[in-house]
Short mmCIF file of C-alpha atoms in Angstrom, two decimals:
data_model
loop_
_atom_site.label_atom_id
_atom_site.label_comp_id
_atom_site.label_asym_id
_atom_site.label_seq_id
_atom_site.Cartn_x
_atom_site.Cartn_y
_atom_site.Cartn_z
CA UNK A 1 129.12 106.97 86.10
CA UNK A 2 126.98 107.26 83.07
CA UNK A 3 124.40 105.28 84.16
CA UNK A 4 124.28 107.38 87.60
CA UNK A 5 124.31 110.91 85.94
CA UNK A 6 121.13 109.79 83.57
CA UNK A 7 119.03 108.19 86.22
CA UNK A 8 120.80 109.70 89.71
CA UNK A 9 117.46 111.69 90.17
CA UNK A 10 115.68 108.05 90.37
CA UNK A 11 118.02 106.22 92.97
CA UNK A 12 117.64 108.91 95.20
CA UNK A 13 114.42 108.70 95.04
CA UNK A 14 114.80 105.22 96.07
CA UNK A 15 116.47 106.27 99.17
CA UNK A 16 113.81 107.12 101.69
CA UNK A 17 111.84 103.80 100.30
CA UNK A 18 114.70 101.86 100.90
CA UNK A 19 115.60 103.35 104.24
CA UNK A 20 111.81 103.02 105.39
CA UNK A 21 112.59 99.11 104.80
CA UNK A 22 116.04 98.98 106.68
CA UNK A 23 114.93 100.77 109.29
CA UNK A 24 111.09 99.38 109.63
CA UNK A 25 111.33 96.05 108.97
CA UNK A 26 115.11 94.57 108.20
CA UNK A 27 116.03 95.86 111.54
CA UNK A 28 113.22 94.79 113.50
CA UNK A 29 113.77 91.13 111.95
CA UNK A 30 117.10 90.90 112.89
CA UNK A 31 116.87 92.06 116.02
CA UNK A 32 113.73 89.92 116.83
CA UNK A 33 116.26 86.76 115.52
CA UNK A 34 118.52 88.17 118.07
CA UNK A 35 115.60 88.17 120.78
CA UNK A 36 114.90 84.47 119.98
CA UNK A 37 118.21 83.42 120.64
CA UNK A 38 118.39 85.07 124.36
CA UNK A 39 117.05 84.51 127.42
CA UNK A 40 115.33 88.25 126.78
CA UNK A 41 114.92 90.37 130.00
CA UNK A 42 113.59 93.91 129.53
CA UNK A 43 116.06 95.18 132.24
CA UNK A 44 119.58 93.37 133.56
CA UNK A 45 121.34 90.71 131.53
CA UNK A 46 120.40 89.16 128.06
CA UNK A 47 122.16 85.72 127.96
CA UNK A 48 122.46 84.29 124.70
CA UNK A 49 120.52 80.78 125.31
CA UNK A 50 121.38 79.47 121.79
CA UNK A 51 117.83 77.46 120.13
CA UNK A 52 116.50 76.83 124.00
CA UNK A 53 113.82 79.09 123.03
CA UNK A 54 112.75 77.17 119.99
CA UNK A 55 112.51 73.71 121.87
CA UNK A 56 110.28 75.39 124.75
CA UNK A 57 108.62 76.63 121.61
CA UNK A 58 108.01 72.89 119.81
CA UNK A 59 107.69 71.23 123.53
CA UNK A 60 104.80 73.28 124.02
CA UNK A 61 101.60 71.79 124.05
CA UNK A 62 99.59 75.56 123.69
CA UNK A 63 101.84 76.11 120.61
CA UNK A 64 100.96 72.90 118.68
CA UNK A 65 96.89 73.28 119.36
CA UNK A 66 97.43 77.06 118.33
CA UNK A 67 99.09 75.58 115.30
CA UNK A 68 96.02 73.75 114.17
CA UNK A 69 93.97 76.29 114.73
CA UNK A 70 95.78 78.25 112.67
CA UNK A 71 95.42 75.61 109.73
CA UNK A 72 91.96 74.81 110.41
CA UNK A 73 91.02 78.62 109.86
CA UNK A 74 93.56 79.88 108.17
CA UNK A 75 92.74 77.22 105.22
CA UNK A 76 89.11 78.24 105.52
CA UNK A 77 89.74 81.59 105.00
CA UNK A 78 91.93 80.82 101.90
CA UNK A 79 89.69 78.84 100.51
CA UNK A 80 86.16 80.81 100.95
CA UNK A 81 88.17 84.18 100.25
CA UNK A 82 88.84 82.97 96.82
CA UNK A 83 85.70 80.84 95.80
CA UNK A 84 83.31 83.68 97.01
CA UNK A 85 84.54 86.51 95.69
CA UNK A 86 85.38 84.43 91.85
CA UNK A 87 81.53 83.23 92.13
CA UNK A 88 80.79 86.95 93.00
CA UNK A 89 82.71 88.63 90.07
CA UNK A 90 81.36 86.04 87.51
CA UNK A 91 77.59 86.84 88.84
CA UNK A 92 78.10 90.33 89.11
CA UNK A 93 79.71 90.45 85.40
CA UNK A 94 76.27 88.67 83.85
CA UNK A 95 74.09 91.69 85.19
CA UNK A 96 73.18 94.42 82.80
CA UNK A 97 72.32 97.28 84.62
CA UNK A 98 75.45 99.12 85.24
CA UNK A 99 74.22 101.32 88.36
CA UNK A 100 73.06 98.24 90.05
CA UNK A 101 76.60 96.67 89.41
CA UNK A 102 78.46 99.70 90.97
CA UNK A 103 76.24 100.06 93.90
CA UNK A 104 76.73 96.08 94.57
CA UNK A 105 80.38 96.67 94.40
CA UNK A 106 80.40 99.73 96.52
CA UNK A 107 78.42 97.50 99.45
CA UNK A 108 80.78 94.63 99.02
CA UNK A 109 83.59 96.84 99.77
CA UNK A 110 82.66 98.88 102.22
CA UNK A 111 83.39 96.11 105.06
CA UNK A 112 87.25 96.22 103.84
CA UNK A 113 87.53 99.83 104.82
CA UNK A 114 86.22 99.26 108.00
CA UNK A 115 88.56 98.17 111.02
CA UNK A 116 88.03 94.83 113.10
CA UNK A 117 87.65 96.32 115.54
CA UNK A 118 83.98 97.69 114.50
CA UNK A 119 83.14 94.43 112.33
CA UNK A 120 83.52 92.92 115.73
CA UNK A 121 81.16 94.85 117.32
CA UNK A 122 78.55 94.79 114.19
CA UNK A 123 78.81 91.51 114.16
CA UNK A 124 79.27 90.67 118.35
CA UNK A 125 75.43 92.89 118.30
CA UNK A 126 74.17 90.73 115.58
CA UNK A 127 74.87 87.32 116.89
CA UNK A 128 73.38 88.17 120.34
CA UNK A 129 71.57 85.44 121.57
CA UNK A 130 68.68 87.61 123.20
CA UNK A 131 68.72 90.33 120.97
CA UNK A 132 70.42 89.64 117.92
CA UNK A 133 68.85 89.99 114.65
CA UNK A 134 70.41 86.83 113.54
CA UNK A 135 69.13 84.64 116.79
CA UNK A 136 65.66 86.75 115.98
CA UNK A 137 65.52 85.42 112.62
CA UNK A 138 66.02 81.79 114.06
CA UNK A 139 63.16 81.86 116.79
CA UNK A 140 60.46 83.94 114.96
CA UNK A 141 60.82 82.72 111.00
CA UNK A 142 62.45 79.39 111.37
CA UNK A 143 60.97 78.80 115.18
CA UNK A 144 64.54 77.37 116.32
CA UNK A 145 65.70 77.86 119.82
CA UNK A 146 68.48 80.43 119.88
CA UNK A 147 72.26 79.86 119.28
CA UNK A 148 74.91 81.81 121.07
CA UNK A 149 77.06 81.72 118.21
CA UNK A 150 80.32 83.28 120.03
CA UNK A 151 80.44 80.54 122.60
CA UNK A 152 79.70 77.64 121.05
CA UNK A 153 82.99 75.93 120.53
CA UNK A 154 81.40 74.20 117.55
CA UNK A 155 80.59 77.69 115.42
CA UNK A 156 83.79 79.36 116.73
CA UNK A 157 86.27 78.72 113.82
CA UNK A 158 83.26 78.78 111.36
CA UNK A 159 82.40 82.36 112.71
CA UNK A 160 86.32 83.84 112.03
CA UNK A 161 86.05 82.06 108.65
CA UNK A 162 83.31 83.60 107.26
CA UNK A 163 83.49 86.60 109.29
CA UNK A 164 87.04 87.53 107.14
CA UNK A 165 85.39 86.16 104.28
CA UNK A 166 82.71 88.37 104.31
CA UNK A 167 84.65 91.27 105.15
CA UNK A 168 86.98 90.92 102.46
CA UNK A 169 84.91 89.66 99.47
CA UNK A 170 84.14 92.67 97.97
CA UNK A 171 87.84 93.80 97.72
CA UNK A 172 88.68 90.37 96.13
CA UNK A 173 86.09 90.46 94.21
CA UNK A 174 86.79 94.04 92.37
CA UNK A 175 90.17 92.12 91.63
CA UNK A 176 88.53 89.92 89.56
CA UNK A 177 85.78 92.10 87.81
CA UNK A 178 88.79 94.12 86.64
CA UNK A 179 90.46 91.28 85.27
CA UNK A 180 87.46 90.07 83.80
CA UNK A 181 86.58 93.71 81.98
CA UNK A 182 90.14 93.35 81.08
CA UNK A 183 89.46 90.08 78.57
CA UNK A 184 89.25 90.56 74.85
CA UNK A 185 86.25 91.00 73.42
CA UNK A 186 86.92 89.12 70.45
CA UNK A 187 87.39 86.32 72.40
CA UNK A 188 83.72 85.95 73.23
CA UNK A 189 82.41 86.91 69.75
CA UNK A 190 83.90 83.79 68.32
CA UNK A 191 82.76 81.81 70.95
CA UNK A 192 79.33 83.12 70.08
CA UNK A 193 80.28 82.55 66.11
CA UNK A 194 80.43 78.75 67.20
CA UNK A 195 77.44 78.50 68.95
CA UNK A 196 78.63 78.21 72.32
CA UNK A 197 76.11 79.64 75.37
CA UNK A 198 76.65 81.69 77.86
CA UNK A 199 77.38 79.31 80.56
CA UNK A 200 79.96 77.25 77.83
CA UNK A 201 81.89 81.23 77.65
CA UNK A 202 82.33 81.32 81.48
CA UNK A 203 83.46 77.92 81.36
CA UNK A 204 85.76 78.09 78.18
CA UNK A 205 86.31 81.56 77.61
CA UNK A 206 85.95 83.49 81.46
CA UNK A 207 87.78 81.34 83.46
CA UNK A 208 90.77 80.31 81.52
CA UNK A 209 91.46 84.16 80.64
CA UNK A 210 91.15 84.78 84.57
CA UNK A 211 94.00 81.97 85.52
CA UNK A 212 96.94 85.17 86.15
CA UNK A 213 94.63 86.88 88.14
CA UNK A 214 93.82 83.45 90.38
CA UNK A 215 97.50 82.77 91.07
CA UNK A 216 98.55 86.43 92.04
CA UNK A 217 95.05 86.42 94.21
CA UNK A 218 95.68 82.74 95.39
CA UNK A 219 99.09 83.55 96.59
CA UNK A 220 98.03 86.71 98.47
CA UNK A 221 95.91 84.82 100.96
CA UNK A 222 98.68 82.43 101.53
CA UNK A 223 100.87 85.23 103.07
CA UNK A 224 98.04 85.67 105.04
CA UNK A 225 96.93 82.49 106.16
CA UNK A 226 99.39 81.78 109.76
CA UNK A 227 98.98 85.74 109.98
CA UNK A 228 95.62 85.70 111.67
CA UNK A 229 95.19 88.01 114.93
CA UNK A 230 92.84 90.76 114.83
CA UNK A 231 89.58 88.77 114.69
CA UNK A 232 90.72 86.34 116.72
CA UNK A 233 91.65 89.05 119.66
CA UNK A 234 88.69 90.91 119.16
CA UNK A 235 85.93 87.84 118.76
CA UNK A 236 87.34 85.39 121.18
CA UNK A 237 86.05 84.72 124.66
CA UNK A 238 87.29 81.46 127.27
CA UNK A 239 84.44 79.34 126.00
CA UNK A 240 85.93 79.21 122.47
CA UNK A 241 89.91 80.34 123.21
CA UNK A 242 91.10 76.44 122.62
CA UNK A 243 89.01 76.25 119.44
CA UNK A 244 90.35 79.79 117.95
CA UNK A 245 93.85 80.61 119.45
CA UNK A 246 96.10 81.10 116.76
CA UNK A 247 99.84 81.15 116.69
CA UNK A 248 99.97 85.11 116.52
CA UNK A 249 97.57 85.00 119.82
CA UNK A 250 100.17 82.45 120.99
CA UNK A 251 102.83 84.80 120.27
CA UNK A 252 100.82 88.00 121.86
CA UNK A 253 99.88 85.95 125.16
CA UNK A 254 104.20 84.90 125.46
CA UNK A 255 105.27 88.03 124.41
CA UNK A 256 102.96 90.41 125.96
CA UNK A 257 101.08 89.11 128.55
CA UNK A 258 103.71 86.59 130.35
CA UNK A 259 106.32 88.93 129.50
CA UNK A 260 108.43 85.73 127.60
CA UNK A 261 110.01 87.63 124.81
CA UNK A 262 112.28 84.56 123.97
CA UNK A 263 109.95 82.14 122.78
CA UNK A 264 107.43 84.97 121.92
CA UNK A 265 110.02 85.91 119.33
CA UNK A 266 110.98 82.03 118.22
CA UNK A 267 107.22 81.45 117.63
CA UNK A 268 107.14 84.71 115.55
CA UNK A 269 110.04 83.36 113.30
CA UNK A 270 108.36 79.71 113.49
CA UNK A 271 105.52 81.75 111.73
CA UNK A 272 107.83 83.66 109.35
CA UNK A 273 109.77 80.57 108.14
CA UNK A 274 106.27 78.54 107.45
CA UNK A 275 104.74 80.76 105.69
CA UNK A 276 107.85 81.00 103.45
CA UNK A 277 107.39 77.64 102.85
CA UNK A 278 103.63 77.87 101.86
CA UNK A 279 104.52 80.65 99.46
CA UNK A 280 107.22 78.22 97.75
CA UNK A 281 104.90 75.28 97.73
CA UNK A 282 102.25 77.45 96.20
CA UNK A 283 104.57 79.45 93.70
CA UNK A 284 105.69 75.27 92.32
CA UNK A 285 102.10 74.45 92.32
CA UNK A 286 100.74 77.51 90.45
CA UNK A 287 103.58 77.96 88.07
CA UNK A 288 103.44 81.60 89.49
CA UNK A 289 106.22 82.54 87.55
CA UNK A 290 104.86 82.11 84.22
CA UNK A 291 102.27 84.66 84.90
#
């Protein structure tokens, strides 16, 4: 009772923070468990159907080709997303002229503010084949014959990778210039005392001091990586659907489209339970607990 008379004012303001959760998205996860496991109508009956749902789900040839495609570019994006914006932060920390450092920044970030939906337009107008200034670039500078870029099956995954690279570099990298800003100073005199360059203090001095920051990063874009959707529904057309369908377009196309609730809702927690997984295997990898 002592305990709740000192801090009562702070549990309750826990309350609404942990109702938002309970009600927003404990509830919705149960109940979409209970969805899997019937035979989901929106009106008359729900039969409980027990795991049927889940064997239509792993019988399903669509799911398993969504399911590469979802490694394919989901492990592109992981990978680019942290290379580029690391590479980024360490170039960006060697310049010396401070207002040409923020204004790099502030460019780098502004595509993370913006929504898909207008990257995939900016981006759709810049890839056009007749008009593009991409395809212009090709035919007039490098006299190459234009490349429709968003159907060609062969650029299709490269275009979602480095399309959500691009557009979240700059947030990424601010993540690390903080971290980096963050370092002791010290540090880097002594390295300087022993004659080491600048290239030996990024190597032996930059990086190592960065490692924290690389796990939390690292293990970000893991939660992220079977999570893909909103480029995929916004960028994808029939010529490139089998190269670029993800699980979550799986899951949209049962769900919403063929109105299949049942499996839609046993792919969705095939999604949540790998994705646990990935975390674990990434948390043993990275030590992530001795950050």
């Amino acid at each position: 009772m002592k305990v709740l008379k000192r801090y009562g004012a702070l549990y309750l303001m826990m309350v609404p923070v942990v109702a938002y959760f309970l009600v927003f998205a404990y509830y919705p996860l149960v109940k979409g468990l209970q969805t899997s496991l019937q035979d989901y109508k929106l009106m008359g009956d729900r039969p409980y159907v027990g795991f049927a749902n889940y064997d239509f789900v792993l019988h399903d040839s669509t799911f398993w080709a969504a399911m590469i495609n979802t490694l394919v570019i989901g492990g592109g994006i992981l990978f680019f997303s942290f290379i580029a914006p690391l590479i980024l932060a360490l170039s960006l920390n060697e310049v010396l002229r401070t207002w040409y450092k923020k204004l790099t920044q502030m460019v780098l970030y502004v595509p993370h503010l913006l929504s898909w939906v207008v990257i995939g337009g900016i981006w759709i107008f810049l890839l056009s084949p007749d008009s593009g200034l991409v395809n212009m670039i090709l035919v007039h500078v490098f006299h190459m014959k234009p490349i429709n870029f968003l159907s060609n099956p062969t650029w299709g995954r490269w275009i979602m990778i480095l399309l959500s690279t691009w557009k979240e570099m700059g947030y990424t990298c601010i993540l690390f210039l903080a971290a980096i800003v963050s370092i002791n100073p010290s540090l880097y005199e002594a390295a300087r005392m022993d004659g080491a360059s600048r290239w030996k203090q990024l190597m032996y001095v930059t990086i190592p001091q960065l490692g924290n920051t690389m796990k939390v990063v690292f293990l970000l874009n893991t939660l992220g990586v079977l999570r893909i959707f909103d480029q995929v529904f916004i960028l994808r057309n029939p010529t490139i659907a089998s190269k670029v369908d993800v699980l979550m377009m799986y899951t949209f196309q049962k769900g919403i489209l063929e109105i299949k609730l049942g499996p839609a809702a046993a792919a969705s927690f095939f999604v949540l339970i790998i994705t646990l997984a990935l975390t674990l295997v990434v948390r043993r990898m990275t030590r992530f607990d001795e950050v």
